[in-house]
Coordinates of C-alpha atoms in Angstrom, one line a residue:
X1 CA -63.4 -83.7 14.7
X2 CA -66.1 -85.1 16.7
X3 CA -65.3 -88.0 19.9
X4 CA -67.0 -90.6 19.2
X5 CA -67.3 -93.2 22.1
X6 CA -67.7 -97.0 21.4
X7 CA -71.1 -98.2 22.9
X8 CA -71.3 -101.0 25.0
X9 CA -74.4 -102.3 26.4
X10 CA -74.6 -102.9 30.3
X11 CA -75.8 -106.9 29.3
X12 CA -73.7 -109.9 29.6
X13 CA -69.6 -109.6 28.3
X14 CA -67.9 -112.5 27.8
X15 CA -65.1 -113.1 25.8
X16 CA -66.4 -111.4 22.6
X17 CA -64.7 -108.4 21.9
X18 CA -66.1 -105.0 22.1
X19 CA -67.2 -103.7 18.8
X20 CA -66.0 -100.4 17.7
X21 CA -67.6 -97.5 16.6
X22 CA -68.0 -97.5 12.5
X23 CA -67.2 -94.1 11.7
X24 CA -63.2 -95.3 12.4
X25 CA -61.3 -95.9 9.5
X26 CA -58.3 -98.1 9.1
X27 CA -55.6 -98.3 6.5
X28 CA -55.7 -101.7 6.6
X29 CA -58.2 -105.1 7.8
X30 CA -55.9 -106.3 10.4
X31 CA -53.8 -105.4 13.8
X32 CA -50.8 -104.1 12.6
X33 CA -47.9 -106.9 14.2
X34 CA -45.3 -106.0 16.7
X35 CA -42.8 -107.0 19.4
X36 CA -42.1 -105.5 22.1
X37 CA -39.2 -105.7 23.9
X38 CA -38.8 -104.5 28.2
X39 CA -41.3 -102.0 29.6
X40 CA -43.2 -102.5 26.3
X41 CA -41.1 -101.0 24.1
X42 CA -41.6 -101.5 20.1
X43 CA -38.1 -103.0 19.4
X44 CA -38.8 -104.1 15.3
X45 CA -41.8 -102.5 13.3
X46 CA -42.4 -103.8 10.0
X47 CA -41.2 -102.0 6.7
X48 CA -43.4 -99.6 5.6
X49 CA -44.3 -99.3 1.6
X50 CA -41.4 -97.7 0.4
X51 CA -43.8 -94.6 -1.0
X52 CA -40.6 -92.8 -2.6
X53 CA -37.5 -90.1 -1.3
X54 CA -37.8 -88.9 1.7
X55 CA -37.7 -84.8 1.9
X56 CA -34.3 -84.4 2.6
X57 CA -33.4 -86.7 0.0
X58 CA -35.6 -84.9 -2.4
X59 CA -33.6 -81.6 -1.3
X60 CA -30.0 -82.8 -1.7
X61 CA -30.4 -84.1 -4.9
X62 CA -31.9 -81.5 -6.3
X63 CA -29.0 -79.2 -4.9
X64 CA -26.4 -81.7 -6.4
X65 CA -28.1 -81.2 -10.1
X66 CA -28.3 -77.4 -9.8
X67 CA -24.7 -77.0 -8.8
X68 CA -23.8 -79.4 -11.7
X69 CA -25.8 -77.9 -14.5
X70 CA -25.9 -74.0 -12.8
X71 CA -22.6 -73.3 -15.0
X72 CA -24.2 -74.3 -18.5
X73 CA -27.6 -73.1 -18.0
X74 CA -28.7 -69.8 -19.7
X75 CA -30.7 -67.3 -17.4
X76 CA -34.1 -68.1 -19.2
X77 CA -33.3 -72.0 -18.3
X78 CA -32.3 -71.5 -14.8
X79 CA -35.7 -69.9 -14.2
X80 CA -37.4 -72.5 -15.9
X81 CA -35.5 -74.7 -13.7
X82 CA -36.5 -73.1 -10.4
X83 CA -40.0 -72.6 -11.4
X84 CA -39.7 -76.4 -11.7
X85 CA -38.3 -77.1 -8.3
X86 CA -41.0 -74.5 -6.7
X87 CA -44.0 -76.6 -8.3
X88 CA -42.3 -79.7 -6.7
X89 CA -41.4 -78.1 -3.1
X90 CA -45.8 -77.1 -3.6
X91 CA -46.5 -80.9 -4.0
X92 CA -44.2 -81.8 -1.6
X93 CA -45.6 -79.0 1.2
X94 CA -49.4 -80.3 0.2
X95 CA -47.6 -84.2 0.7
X96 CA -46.7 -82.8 3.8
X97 CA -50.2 -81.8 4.7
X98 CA -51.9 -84.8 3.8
X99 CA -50.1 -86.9 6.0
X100 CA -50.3 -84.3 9.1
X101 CA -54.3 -85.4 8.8
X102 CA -53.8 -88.8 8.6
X103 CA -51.8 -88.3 11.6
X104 CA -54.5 -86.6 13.5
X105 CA -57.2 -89.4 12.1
X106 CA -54.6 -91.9 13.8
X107 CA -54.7 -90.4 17.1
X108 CA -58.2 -90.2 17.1
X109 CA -57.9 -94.0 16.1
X110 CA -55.4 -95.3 18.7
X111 CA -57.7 -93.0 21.7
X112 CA -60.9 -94.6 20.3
X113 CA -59.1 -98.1 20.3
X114 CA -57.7 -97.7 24.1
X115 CA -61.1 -96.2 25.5
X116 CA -62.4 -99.5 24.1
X117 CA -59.2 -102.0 25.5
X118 CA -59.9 -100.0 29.0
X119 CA -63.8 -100.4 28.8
X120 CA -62.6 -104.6 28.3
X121 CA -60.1 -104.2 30.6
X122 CA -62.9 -103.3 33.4
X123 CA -65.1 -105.9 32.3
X124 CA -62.8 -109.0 31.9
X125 CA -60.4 -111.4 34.1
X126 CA -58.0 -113.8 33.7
X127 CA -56.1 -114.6 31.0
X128 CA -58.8 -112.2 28.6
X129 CA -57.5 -109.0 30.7
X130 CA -54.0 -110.2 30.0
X131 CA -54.3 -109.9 26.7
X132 CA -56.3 -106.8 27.0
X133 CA -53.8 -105.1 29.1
X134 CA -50.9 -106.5 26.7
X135 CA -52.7 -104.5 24.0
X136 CA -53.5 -101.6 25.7
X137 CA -49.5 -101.6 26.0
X138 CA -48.9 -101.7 22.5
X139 CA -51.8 -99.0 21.7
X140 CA -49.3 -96.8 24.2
X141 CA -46.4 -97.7 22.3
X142 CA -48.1 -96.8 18.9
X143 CA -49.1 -93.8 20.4
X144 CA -45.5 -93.0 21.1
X145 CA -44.1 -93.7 18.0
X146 CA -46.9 -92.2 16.4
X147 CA -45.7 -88.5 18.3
X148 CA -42.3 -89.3 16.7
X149 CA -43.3 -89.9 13.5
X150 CA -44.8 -86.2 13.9
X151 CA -42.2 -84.6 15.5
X152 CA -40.4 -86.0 11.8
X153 CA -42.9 -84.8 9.9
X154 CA -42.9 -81.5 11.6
X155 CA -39.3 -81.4 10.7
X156 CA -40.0 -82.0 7.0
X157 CA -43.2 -79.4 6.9
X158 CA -39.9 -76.8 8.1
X159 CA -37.5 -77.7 5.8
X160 CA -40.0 -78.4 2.6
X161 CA -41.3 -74.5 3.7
X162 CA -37.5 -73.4 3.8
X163 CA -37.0 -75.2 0.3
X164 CA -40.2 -73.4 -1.1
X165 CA -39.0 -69.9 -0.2
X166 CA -35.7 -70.6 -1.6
X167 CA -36.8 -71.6 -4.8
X168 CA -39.7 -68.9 -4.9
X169 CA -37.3 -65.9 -4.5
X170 CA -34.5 -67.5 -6.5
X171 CA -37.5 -67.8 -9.3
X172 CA -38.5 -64.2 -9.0
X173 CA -34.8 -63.5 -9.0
X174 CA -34.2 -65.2 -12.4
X175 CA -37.4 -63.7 -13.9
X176 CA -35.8 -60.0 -12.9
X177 CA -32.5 -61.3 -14.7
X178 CA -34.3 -62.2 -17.5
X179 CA -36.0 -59.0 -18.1
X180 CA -33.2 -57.0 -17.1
X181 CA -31.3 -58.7 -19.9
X182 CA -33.8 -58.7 -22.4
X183 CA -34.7 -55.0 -21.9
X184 CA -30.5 -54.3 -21.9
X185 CA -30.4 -56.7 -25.2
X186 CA -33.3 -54.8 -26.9
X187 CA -31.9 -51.3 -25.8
X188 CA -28.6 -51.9 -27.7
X189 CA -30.3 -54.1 -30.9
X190 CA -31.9 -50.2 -31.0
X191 CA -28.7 -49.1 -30.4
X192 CA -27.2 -50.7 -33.2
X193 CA -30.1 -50.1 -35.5
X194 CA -30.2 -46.1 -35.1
X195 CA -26.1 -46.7 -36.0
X196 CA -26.7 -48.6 -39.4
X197 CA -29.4 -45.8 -40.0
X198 CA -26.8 -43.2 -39.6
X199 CA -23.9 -45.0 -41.1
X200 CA -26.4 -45.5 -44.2
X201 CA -28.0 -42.2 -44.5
X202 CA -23.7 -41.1 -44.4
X203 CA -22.8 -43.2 -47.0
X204 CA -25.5 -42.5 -49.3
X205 CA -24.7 -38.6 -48.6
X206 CA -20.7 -39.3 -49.4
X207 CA -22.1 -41.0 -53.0
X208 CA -24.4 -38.1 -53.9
X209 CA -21.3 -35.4 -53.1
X210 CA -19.1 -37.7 -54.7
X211 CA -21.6 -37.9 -57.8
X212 CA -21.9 -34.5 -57.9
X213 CA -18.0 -33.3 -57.8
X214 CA -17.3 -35.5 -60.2
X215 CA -19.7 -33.8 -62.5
X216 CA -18.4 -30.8 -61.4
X217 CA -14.6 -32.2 -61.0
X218 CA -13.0 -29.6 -63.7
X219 CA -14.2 -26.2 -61.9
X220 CA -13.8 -27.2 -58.5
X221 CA -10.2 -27.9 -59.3
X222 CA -9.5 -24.9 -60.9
X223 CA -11.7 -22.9 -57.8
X224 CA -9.5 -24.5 -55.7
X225 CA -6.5 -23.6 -57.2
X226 CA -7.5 -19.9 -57.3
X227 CA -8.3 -19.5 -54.2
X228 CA -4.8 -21.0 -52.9
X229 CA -3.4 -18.9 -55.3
X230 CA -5.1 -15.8 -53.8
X231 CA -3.7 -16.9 -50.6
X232 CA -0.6 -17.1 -51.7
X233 CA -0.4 -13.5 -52.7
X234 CA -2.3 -12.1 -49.6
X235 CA 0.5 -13.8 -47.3
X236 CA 3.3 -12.2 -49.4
X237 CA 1.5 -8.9 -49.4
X238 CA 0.9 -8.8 -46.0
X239 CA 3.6 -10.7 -43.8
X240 CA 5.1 -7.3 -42.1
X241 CA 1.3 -6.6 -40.7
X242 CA 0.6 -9.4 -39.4
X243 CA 4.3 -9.7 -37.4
X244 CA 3.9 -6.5 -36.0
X245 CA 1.0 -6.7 -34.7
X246 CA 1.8 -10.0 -33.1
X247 CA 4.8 -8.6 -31.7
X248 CA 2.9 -5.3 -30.1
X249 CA 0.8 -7.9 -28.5
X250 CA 3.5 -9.1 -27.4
X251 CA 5.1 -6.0 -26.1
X252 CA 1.4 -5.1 -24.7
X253 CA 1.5 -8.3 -22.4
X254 CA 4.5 -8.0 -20.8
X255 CA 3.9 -4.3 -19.7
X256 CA 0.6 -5.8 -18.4
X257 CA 2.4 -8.3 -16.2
X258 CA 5.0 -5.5 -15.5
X259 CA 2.6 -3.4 -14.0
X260 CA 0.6 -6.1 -12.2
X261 CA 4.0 -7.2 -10.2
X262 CA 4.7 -4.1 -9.3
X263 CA 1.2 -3.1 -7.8
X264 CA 1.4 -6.5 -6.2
X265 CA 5.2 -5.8 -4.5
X266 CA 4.0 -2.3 -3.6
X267 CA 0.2 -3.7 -2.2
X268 CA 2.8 -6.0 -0.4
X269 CA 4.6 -3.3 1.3
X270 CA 2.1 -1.0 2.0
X271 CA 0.2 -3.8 4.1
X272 CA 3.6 -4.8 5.8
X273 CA 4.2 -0.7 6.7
X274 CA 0.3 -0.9 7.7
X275 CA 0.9 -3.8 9.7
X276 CA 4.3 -2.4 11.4
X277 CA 2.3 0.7 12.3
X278 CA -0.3 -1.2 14.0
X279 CA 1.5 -3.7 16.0
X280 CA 3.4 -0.5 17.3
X281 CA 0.3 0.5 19.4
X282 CA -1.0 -3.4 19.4
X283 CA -0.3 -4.9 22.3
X284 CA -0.5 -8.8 21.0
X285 CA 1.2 -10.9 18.2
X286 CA 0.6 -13.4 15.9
X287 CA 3.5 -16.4 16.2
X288 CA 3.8 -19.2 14.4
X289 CA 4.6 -20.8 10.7
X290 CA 1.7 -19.3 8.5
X291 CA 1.2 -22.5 6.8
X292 CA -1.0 -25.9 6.6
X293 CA -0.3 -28.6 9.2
X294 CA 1.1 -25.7 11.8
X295 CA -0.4 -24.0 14.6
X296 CA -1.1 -20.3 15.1
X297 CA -0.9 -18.8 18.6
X298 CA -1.8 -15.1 19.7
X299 CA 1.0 -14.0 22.1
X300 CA 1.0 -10.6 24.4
X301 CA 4.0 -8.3 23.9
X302 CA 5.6 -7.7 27.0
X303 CA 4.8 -4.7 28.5
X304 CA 4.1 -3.2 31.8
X305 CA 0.2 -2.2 30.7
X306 CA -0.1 -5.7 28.7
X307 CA -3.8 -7.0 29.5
X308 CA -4.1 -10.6 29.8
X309 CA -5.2 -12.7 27.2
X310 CA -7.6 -15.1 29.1
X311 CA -9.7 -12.1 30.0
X312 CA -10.0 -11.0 26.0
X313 CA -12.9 -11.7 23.7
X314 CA -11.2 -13.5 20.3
X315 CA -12.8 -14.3 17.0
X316 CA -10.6 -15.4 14.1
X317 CA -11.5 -14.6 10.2
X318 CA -10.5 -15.5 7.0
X319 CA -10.5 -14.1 4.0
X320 CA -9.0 -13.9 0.3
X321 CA -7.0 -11.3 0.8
X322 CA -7.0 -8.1 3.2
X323 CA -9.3 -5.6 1.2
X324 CA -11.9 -8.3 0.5
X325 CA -14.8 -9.0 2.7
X326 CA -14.0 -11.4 5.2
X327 CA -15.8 -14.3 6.8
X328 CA -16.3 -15.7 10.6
X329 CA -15.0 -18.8 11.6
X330 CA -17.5 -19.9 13.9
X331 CA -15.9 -21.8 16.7
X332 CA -13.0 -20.1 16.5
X333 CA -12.8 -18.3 19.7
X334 CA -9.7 -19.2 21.3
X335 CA -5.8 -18.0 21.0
X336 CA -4.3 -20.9 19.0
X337 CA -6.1 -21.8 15.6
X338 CA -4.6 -24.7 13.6
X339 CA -5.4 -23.9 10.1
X340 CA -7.1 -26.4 7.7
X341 CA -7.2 -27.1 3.6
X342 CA -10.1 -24.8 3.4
X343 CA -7.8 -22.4 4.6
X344 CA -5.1 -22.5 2.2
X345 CA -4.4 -19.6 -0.1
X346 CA -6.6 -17.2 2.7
X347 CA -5.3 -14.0 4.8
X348 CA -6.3 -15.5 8.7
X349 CA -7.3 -12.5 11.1
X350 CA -8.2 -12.4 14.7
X351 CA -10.2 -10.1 16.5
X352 CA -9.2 -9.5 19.9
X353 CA -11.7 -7.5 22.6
X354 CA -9.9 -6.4 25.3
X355 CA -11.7 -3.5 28.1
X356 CA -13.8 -1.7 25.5
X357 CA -10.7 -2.0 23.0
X358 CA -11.2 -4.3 19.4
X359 CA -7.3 -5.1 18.2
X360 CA -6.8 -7.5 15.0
X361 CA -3.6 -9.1 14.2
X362 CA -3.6 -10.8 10.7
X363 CA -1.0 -13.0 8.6
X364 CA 1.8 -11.7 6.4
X365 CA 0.7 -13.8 3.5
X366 CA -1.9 -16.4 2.4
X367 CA -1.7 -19.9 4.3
X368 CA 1.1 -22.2 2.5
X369 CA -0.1 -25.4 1.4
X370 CA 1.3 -28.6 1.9
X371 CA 3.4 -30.1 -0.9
X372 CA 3.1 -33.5 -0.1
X373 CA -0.5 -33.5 0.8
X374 CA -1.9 -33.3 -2.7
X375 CA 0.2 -36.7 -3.6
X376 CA -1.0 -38.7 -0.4
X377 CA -4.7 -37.6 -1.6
X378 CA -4.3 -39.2 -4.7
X379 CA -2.8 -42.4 -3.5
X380 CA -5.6 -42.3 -1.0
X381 CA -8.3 -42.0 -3.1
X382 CA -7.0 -45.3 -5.5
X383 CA -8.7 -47.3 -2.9
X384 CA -12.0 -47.8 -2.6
X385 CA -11.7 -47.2 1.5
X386 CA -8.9 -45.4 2.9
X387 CA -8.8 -46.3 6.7
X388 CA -7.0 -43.6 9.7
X389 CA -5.7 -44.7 13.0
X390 CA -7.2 -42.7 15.7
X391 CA -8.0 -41.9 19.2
X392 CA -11.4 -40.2 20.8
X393 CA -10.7 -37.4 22.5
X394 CA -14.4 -36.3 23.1
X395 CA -17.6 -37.3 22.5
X396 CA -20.5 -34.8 22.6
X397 CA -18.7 -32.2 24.1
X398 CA -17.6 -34.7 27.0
X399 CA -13.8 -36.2 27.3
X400 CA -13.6 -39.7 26.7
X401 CA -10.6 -41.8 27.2
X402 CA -10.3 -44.5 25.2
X403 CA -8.2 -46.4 22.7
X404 CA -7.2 -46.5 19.1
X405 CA -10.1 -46.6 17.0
X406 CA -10.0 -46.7 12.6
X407 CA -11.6 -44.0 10.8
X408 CA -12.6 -45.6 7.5
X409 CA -13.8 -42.9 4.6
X410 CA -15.3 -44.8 1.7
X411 CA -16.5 -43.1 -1.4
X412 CA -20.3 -42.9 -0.3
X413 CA -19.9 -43.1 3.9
X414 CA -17.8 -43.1 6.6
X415 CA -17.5 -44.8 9.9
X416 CA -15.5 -45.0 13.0
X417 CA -15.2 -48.4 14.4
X418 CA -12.8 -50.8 16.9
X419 CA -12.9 -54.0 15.7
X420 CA -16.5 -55.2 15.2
X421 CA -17.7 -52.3 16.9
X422 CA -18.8 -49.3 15.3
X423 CA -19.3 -46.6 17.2
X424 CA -20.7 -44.6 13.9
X425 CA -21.7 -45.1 10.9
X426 CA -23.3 -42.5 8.2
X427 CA -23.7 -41.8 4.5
X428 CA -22.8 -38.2 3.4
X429 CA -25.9 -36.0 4.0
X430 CA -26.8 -32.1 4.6
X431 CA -26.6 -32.8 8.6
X432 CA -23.1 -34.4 8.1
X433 CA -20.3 -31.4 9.2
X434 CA -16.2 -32.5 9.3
X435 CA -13.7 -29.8 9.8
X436 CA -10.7 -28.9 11.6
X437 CA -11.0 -28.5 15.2
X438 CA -11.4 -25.0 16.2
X439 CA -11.7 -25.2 19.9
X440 CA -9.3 -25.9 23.4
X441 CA -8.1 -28.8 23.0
X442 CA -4.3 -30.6 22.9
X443 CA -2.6 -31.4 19.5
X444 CA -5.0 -29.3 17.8
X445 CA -2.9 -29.4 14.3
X446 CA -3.7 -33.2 14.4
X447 CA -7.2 -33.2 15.5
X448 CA -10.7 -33.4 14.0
X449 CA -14.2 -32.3 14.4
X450 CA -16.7 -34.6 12.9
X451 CA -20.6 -34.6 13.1
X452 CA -22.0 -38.1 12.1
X453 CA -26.0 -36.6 12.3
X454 CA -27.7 -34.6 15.1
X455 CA -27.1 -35.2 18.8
X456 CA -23.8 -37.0 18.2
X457 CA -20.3 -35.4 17.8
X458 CA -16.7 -36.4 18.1
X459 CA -13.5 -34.8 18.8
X460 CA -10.8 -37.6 16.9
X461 CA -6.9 -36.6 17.0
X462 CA -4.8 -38.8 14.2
X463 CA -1.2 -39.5 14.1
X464 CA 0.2 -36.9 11.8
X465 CA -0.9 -33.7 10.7
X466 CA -0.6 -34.7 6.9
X467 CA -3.1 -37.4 7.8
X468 CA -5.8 -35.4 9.5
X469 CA -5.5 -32.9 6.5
X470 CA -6.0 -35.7 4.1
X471 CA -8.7 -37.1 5.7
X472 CA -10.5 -33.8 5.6
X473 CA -9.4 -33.2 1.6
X474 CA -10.6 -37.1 0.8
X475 CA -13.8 -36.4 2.7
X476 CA -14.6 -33.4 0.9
X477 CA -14.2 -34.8 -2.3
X478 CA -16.4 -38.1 -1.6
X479 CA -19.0 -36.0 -0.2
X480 CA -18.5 -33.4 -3.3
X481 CA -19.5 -36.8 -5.8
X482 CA -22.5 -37.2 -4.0
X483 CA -24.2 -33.7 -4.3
X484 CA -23.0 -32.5 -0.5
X485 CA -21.3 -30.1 0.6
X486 CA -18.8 -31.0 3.8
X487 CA -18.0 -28.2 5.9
X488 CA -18.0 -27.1 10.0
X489 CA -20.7 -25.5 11.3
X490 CA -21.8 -22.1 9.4
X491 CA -19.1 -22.4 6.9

């Protein structure tokens, strides 16, 4: 907006007044009236027109009628509704607008006015610059109360823009409802009109089959009668046959199970004389309860030659049974090995290097299972997050000391936090790894090896045994739902 000065000729001024410029426009044909109070402060100002609500007005009473009528409103009406409140917070926001200009035109009003009250002011004496400077006072205070008035207005413009995103997404949120239900109402009136279809097309089947046995009601009877007649005479015919052959499969299955035990027992004792003949020349031992939730320790028999253990090469195995092929557990490198669920029903080996010289000690039987594991799993897994006391004991290969953290494993993620910290947080994915631990490190039946993503691993040892196993066996089966499979590394 151009400045537009008031011109004033250089001639002769006496009291006459200074005319303005004539592109100003006022709202109205006279000086607005005031008082002003000390240091020409506006203490009363006239009652403006009373133009209607006031923003916030506007805003709580509109919330007031949607919380009243939200509960009997249909979907289709509550968007109708907000659509309604959106074209109103629009007029409102373009209200807004109109009077930030009017505003603006004002300051440009009250600056033209003063330039003109301090070009008098110059120019006059006595009791004329008095009542120059007296106005020039209250164009100040106008000026002030004008920046309030805008600094209200400003407010408004915020909340009427806050209002209008409101209602905008809670109006495109409707409209989703709405289609969502109409396309969930037309997909079952289809539903419901492939049913009849079927239930018609049956019924009309079941009248033409009734139709036509009762035109053929005489000789289906007697058919039927035959035929159970026939059956009749086969059974009395042949009732020895049948028996016997029921009783040499019988016979047959028993022998069968006979003979399996036995192979079995003598498998058994053959390994265990293997095994005996072995550990004669082996100079180490497998100790410990061969079971989940204990710990398995390779010991040194005591002998003059014995080598020492810390100088041997170890790598422990599992396997299905002895014969089979068996597989590395990687990791698994150290004398004590705490087995875990995925371990249960295996044979456990370890290989053990010592100068030049490869020695294997293996377990008698498969690895025990625990028999109240499976019920803690399945109370555990009636909740929709099952939460673990724990405590770091390394992070990233480093030790870390800290306190008791929770170990919550939900049904899609899991996280480790303390309070409102979480320390990790991660849905189940391909780079996600959880096992038992399989390196040197204390309480190793109660401890756990999880790998959030990439670059970040922690070592977490639980209060029992029982409940680091079912954490693993919960985790597994979480991660099993959603497509991944949740495992140590190379498993």
């Amino acid at each position: 907006m151009t400045k537009v000065c008031p011109e004033i000729e250089e001639g002769i001024l006496s009291k006459s007044a200074v005319p303005v410029s004539v592109d100003v426009s006022f709202a109205s044909d006279h000086f607005p009236t005031y008082k002003l109070g000390p240091d020409n402060q506006i203490v009363d100002e006239p009652k403006e027109d009373d133009k209607g609500p006031s923003v916030k007005e506007t805003v709580e009473k509109e919330s007031e009628l949607l919380s009243d009528q939200h509960k009997r409103l249909s979907v289709r009406d509550l968007a109708s509704k907000f659509d309604k409140n959106l074209a109103a917070a629009v007029s409102l926001a373009d209200e807004a607008k109109l009077r930030e200009v009017a505003s603006l035109e004002g300051h440009v009003m009250l600056k033209k006015l003063r330039d003109a009250l301090e070009y008098m002011r110059g120019r006059t004496d006595g009791q004329n610059k008095e009542d120059v400077e007296t106005a020039i006072s209250m164009v100040e205070a106008l000026a002030v109360k004008l920046t309030q008035n805008e600094g209200e207005l400003i407010q408004e413009k915020f909340e009427v823009k806050k209002l209008g995103n409101f209602l905008k997404q809670t109006s495109e949120d409707a409209k989703k409802l709405v289609n969502q239900e109409k396309s969930f109402a037309c997909a079952e009136i289809e539903t419901a009109r492939a049913v009849v279809l079927k239930l018609g097309e049956a019924f009309e089947e079941q009248e033409r089959i009734s139709e036509a046995s009762r035109a053929q009601g005489p000789d289906v009877e007697k058919l039927v009668e035959e035929v159970q007649e026939a059956r009749q005479i086969k059974r009395m015919h042949h009732p020895t046959k049948v028996m016997g052959m029921q009783h040499e499969l019988y016979g047959l299955r028993n022998r069968i199970q006979e003979k399996y035990m036995n192979s079995v027992k003598l498998h058994k004792e053959i390994a265990i004389i293997k095994r005996a003949e072995e550990s004669k020349s082996c100079p180490f031992v497998l100790e410990g309860k061969q079971s989940l939730g204990s710990c398995l320790r390779i010991r040194v028999n005591a002998s003059e030659n014995a080598p020492d253990l810390s100088n041997c090469s170890i790598q422990w195995y599992r396997a299905a049974c002895e014969t089979s092929r068996r597989e590395a557990i990687s990791g698994a490198i150290q004398s004590m090995y705490a087995p875990e669920p995925f371990d249960v029903g295996r044979i456990l080996q370890a290989d053990i290097l010592s100068n030049g010289q490869k020695f294997t000690v293996t377990t008698d039987d498969p690895v025990d299972p625990d028999s109240a594991l499976q019920s803690r799993v399945e109370s555990l897994m009636r909740k929709s997050n099952s939460e673990f006391s724990v405590v770091i004991s390394q992070m990233n290969g480093q030790d870390y000391a800290s306190r008791s953290h929770i170990f919550t494993i939900g049904k899609t993620r899991i996280k480790l936090s303390r309070g409102w910290i979480s320390k990790a947080r991660e849905i189940y994915s391909t780079s996600m790894q959880l096992c038992g631990v399989r390196g040197n490190i204390k309480n190793p039946t109660k401890a756990l090896f999880w790998q959030p993503r990439k670059s970040l691993t922690f070592m977490l040892t639980f209060e029992s045994e029982q409940e680091r196993n079912a954490a693993i066996v919960l985790a597994r089966k979480y991660a099993f739902d959603c497509n991944v499979s949740l495992l140590g590394p190379d498993d």
